[in-house]
């Protein structure tokens, strides 16, 4: 399965992904996961031994639902996604870093290494050693407030979410939400119904946007709209580890 999944990742039109990320801070990647892979990932949710922690969202006023962070070692399919997607997104992340710092002398060369292992070594040196990929589960009435997934000083500027269920069949509502805040402007929102096995790459915290005087920062947050019926589950791939 690993080689087949790697081949599917290689076939993604990465130039198109980068163009979309530059233009709006997110990009669909589809189709990527097969239906049986989605069902297998969703089934892991019942195996508590696979996870390091479980968060009830109502308790922290994060929304309504729950999510679980995978424990190390990650399931092979999750590890493959994290490793291979990082390798394709790191060059984009480095170009974003340069755009957000117009003076190239202020950008640390190779801020984001070519490989996930090298990047995680940086996280670990900063005291961020806990894996962050997770499964998120919402029932009827569930939702996720707008937020950013930052777990320490070291953060990768892009992350990926995959839909494991079928919108309109397994659940209704539950659109993926992205809201961007431009300086001195009203917020702009995007709502997406993600098909089973499809993913969305999006900005973790901020993205560069072209302005009259060069690039400026656009702050972004993401969430989930209210699930109106059924049950929704998704897989989140965050590349930095947490404290």
CSV table of C-alpha atoms in Angstrom, one decimal:
chain,number,residue,atom,x,y,z
A,1,UNK,CA,0.0,0.0,0.0
A,2,UNK,CA,2.8,2.4,0.8
A,3,UNK,CA,4.3,2.4,-2.7
A,4,UNK,CA,0.9,2.8,-4.3
A,5,UNK,CA,0.1,5.7,-2.0
A,6,UNK,CA,3.4,7.4,-2.7
A,7,UNK,CA,2.7,7.0,-6.4
A,8,UNK,CA,-0.6,8.7,-6.0
A,9,UNK,CA,1.0,11.6,-4.1
A,10,UNK,CA,3.6,11.9,-6.9
A,11,UNK,CA,0.8,12.2,-9.5
A,12,UNK,CA,-0.7,15.3,-7.8
A,13,UNK,CA,-0.3,18.4,-9.9
A,14,UNK,CA,1.9,20.2,-7.4
A,15,UNK,CA,2.4,23.3,-9.6
A,16,UNK,CA,-1.4,23.7,-9.6
A,17,UNK,CA,-1.4,23.2,-5.8
A,18,UNK,CA,1.2,25.9,-5.4
A,19,UNK,CA,-0.7,28.3,-7.7
A,20,UNK,CA,-3.9,27.8,-5.7
A,21,UNK,CA,-2.1,28.2,-2.3
A,22,UNK,CA,-0.5,31.5,-3.5
A,23,UNK,CA,-3.8,32.8,-4.8
A,24,UNK,CA,-6.1,31.9,-1.9
A,25,UNK,CA,-4.3,30.0,0.9
A,26,UNK,CA,-5.7,26.6,0.2
A,27,UNK,CA,-5.7,23.9,-2.5
A,28,UNK,CA,-7.7,20.7,-3.1
A,29,UNK,CA,-5.8,17.5,-3.7
A,30,UNK,CA,-8.1,14.8,-5.1
A,31,UNK,CA,-8.6,12.0,-5.4
A,32,UNK,CA,-5.9,10.6,-3.0
A,33,UNK,CA,-7.2,8.1,-0.5
A,34,UNK,CA,-9.3,5.1,-1.5
A,35,UNK,CA,-12.6,4.3,0.1
A,36,UNK,CA,-11.3,1.3,1.9
A,37,UNK,CA,-8.4,3.4,3.2
A,38,UNK,CA,-10.8,5.9,4.5
A,39,UNK,CA,-12.9,3.2,6.2
A,40,UNK,CA,-9.8,1.7,7.7
A,41,UNK,CA,-8.6,5.0,9.1
A,42,UNK,CA,-12.1,5.8,10.6
A,43,UNK,CA,-12.1,2.3,12.2
A,44,UNK,CA,-8.9,3.2,14.1
A,45,UNK,CA,-10.9,5.7,16.2
A,46,UNK,CA,-12.3,2.9,18.4
A,47,UNK,CA,-8.8,1.6,19.3
A,48,UNK,CA,-7.6,3.8,22.2
A,49,UNK,CA,-4.2,2.2,22.2
A,50,UNK,CA,-3.5,4.1,18.9
A,51,UNK,CA,-3.8,7.5,20.5
A,52,UNK,CA,-2.0,9.6,23.0
A,53,UNK,CA,-4.9,11.9,24.0
A,54,UNK,CA,-8.6,12.5,23.5
A,55,UNK,CA,-10.1,16.0,23.5
A,56,UNK,CA,-13.7,16.7,24.2
A,57,UNK,CA,-14.3,20.0,22.4
A,58,UNK,CA,-17.2,21.2,24.5
A,59,UNK,CA,-15.0,21.2,27.6
A,60,UNK,CA,-12.6,23.8,26.2
A,61,UNK,CA,-15.3,25.6,24.2
A,62,UNK,CA,-13.6,24.6,21.0
A,63,UNK,CA,-16.9,23.5,19.5
A,64,UNK,CA,-19.0,20.3,19.7
A,65,UNK,CA,-17.4,16.9,19.0
A,66,UNK,CA,-14.1,15.3,19.9
A,67,UNK,CA,-10.7,14.5,18.4
A,68,UNK,CA,-7.8,12.1,19.2
A,69,UNK,CA,-4.1,12.6,18.6
A,70,UNK,CA,-2.3,9.6,17.3
A,71,UNK,CA,0.5,8.2,19.5
A,72,UNK,CA,3.9,7.3,18.2
A,73,UNK,CA,4.6,5.3,16.1
A,74,UNK,CA,2.0,6.6,13.7
A,75,UNK,CA,-0.1,4.1,11.6
A,76,UNK,CA,1.8,3.4,8.4
A,77,UNK,CA,-0.7,5.2,6.1
A,78,UNK,CA,-0.6,8.3,8.3
A,79,UNK,CA,3.2,8.2,8.5
A,80,UNK,CA,3.5,7.9,4.7
A,81,UNK,CA,1.1,10.8,4.2
A,82,UNK,CA,3.0,13.0,6.6
A,83,UNK,CA,6.4,12.1,5.2
A,84,UNK,CA,5.6,12.4,1.5
A,85,UNK,CA,3.3,15.4,1.6
A,86,UNK,CA,5.9,17.3,3.7
A,87,UNK,CA,8.6,16.7,1.0
A,88,UNK,CA,6.4,18.3,-1.6
A,89,UNK,CA,5.2,21.2,0.6
A,90,UNK,CA,8.5,22.2,2.1
A,91,UNK,CA,9.7,24.1,-1.1
A,92,UNK,CA,6.5,26.0,-1.1
A,93,UNK,CA,6.9,26.8,2.6
A,94,UNK,CA,10.4,28.1,2.0
A,95,UNK,CA,9.2,30.3,-0.8
A,96,UNK,CA,6.5,31.7,1.4
A,97,UNK,CA,9.1,32.5,4.1
A,98,UNK,CA,11.1,34.5,1.6
A,99,UNK,CA,8.0,36.4,0.4
A,100,UNK,CA,7.0,37.3,4.0
A,101,UNK,CA,10.5,38.6,4.7
A,102,UNK,CA,11.4,40.9,1.8
A,103,UNK,CA,15.0,41.2,2.8
A,104,UNK,CA,16.5,37.8,1.9
A,105,UNK,CA,19.4,38.3,4.4
A,106,UNK,CA,16.9,38.0,7.2
A,107,UNK,CA,15.7,34.5,6.1
A,108,UNK,CA,17.6,31.6,7.5
A,109,UNK,CA,18.7,29.5,4.5
A,110,UNK,CA,16.8,26.2,4.4
A,111,UNK,CA,14.5,27.1,7.2
A,112,UNK,CA,12.3,24.2,6.4
A,113,UNK,CA,14.5,21.1,5.6
A,114,UNK,CA,13.8,18.9,2.7
A,115,UNK,CA,12.8,15.9,4.8
A,116,UNK,CA,10.2,15.5,7.6
A,117,UNK,CA,12.7,13.8,9.9
A,118,UNK,CA,15.0,16.8,9.7
A,119,UNK,CA,12.2,19.2,10.4
A,120,UNK,CA,11.0,17.1,13.4
A,121,UNK,CA,14.5,17.2,14.8
A,122,UNK,CA,14.1,21.0,14.9
A,123,UNK,CA,10.8,20.5,16.7
A,124,UNK,CA,12.3,18.2,19.2
A,125,UNK,CA,15.1,20.6,20.0
A,126,UNK,CA,12.5,23.2,20.8
A,127,UNK,CA,10.8,20.8,23.2
A,128,UNK,CA,8.0,19.8,20.8
A,129,UNK,CA,8.1,15.9,20.8
A,130,UNK,CA,4.4,14.9,20.7
A,131,UNK,CA,2.9,13.8,17.4
A,132,UNK,CA,0.1,15.9,16.1
A,133,UNK,CA,-1.7,14.0,13.3
A,134,UNK,CA,-5.3,13.4,14.5
A,135,UNK,CA,-8.7,12.0,13.8
A,136,UNK,CA,-11.7,14.4,14.3
A,137,UNK,CA,-15.2,13.1,15.0
A,138,UNK,CA,-18.5,15.1,14.9
A,139,UNK,CA,-22.1,13.9,15.4
A,140,UNK,CA,-25.3,15.7,14.6
A,141,UNK,CA,-25.0,19.3,15.9
A,142,UNK,CA,-21.2,19.0,16.0
A,143,UNK,CA,-18.9,21.9,14.8
A,144,UNK,CA,-15.4,23.3,15.2
A,145,UNK,CA,-14.8,26.9,16.0
A,146,UNK,CA,-12.3,28.9,13.9
A,147,UNK,CA,-8.8,28.3,15.1
A,148,UNK,CA,-5.1,27.7,14.2
A,149,UNK,CA,-3.2,24.5,15.0
A,150,UNK,CA,-0.1,26.0,16.7
A,151,UNK,CA,1.6,23.8,19.4
A,152,UNK,CA,4.9,25.7,20.1
A,153,UNK,CA,7.4,28.1,18.7
A,154,UNK,CA,8.2,25.9,15.7
A,155,UNK,CA,5.3,25.6,13.2
A,156,UNK,CA,5.1,24.5,9.6
A,157,UNK,CA,3.0,27.0,7.6
A,158,UNK,CA,0.9,24.4,5.8
A,159,UNK,CA,-1.3,21.4,6.8
A,160,UNK,CA,-3.7,19.0,5.2
A,161,UNK,CA,-7.1,17.6,6.1
A,162,UNK,CA,-8.8,14.6,4.5
A,163,UNK,CA,-12.5,13.7,4.5
A,164,UNK,CA,-13.1,10.1,5.6
A,165,UNK,CA,-16.9,10.1,5.1
A,166,UNK,CA,-19.3,10.8,2.3
A,167,UNK,CA,-21.0,14.2,2.4
A,168,UNK,CA,-24.6,13.9,1.6
A,169,UNK,CA,-24.6,10.2,2.4
A,170,UNK,CA,-22.9,9.7,5.8
A,171,UNK,CA,-23.7,13.3,7.0
A,172,UNK,CA,-25.0,16.6,5.9
A,173,UNK,CA,-23.6,20.0,6.7
A,174,UNK,CA,-20.1,19.9,8.2
A,175,UNK,CA,-18.4,22.0,5.5
A,176,UNK,CA,-14.8,22.8,5.9
A,177,UNK,CA,-14.4,26.5,6.7
A,178,UNK,CA,-11.5,28.9,6.0
A,179,UNK,CA,-11.6,32.6,6.9
A,180,UNK,CA,-8.9,35.0,6.0
A,181,UNK,CA,-8.3,38.4,7.6
A,182,UNK,CA,-6.6,41.0,5.4
A,183,UNK,CA,-5.1,44.1,7.0
A,184,UNK,CA,-7.6,46.9,7.1
A,185,UNK,CA,-10.3,44.9,5.4
A,186,UNK,CA,-13.3,42.8,6.2
A,187,UNK,CA,-12.8,39.0,6.7
A,188,UNK,CA,-13.4,36.7,3.7
A,189,UNK,CA,-14.7,33.2,4.1
A,190,UNK,CA,-14.6,29.9,2.1
A,191,UNK,CA,-16.8,26.9,2.7
A,192,UNK,CA,-16.0,23.5,1.1
A,193,UNK,CA,-17.8,20.1,1.1
A,194,UNK,CA,-14.9,17.7,0.8
A,195,UNK,CA,-15.6,14.4,-0.9
A,196,UNK,CA,-14.5,11.1,0.7
A,197,UNK,CA,-10.7,10.5,0.2
A,198,UNK,CA,-10.1,14.1,-1.0
A,199,UNK,CA,-7.8,16.5,0.8
A,200,UNK,CA,-7.3,20.2,1.2
A,201,UNK,CA,-3.9,21.8,1.8
A,202,UNK,CA,-4.2,25.1,3.6
A,203,UNK,CA,-2.3,27.7,5.5
A,204,UNK,CA,-1.7,26.9,9.2
A,205,UNK,CA,-1.5,30.5,10.4
A,206,UNK,CA,-0.8,33.0,7.7
A,207,UNK,CA,0.0,33.3,4.0
A,208,UNK,CA,1.7,35.9,1.8
A,209,UNK,CA,-0.4,38.0,-0.5
A,210,UNK,CA,0.8,40.3,-3.2
A,211,UNK,CA,0.4,44.1,-2.5
A,212,UNK,CA,1.4,47.3,-4.1
A,213,UNK,CA,4.5,47.4,-1.8
A,214,UNK,CA,5.4,43.8,-1.9
A,215,UNK,CA,3.9,40.8,0.0
A,216,UNK,CA,1.9,41.2,3.1
A,217,UNK,CA,0.5,38.7,5.7
A,218,UNK,CA,-3.0,37.4,5.5
A,219,UNK,CA,-4.0,35.7,8.8
A,220,UNK,CA,-6.1,32.5,8.3
A,221,UNK,CA,-8.2,30.3,10.6
A,222,UNK,CA,-10.2,27.2,9.9
A,223,UNK,CA,-13.1,25.2,11.3
A,224,UNK,CA,-16.1,23.1,10.5
A,225,UNK,CA,-19.7,24.2,10.1
A,226,UNK,CA,-22.5,22.5,12.0
A,227,UNK,CA,-23.2,18.9,11.1
A,228,UNK,CA,-26.9,18.8,10.5
A,229,UNK,CA,-27.3,15.0,10.3
A,230,UNK,CA,-25.2,11.9,10.5
A,231,UNK,CA,-21.6,11.6,11.6
A,232,UNK,CA,-18.5,13.2,10.1
A,233,UNK,CA,-14.9,12.1,10.5
A,234,UNK,CA,-11.7,13.5,9.1
A,235,UNK,CA,-8.0,13.0,9.3
A,236,UNK,CA,-5.7,16.0,10.0
A,237,UNK,CA,-2.0,15.9,9.0
A,238,UNK,CA,-0.1,18.5,10.9
A,239,UNK,CA,3.6,18.5,10.2
A,240,UNK,CA,5.1,20.1,13.4
A,241,UNK,CA,5.1,18.1,16.6
A,242,UNK,CA,3.7,19.7,19.8
A,243,UNK,CA,4.7,20.3,23.4
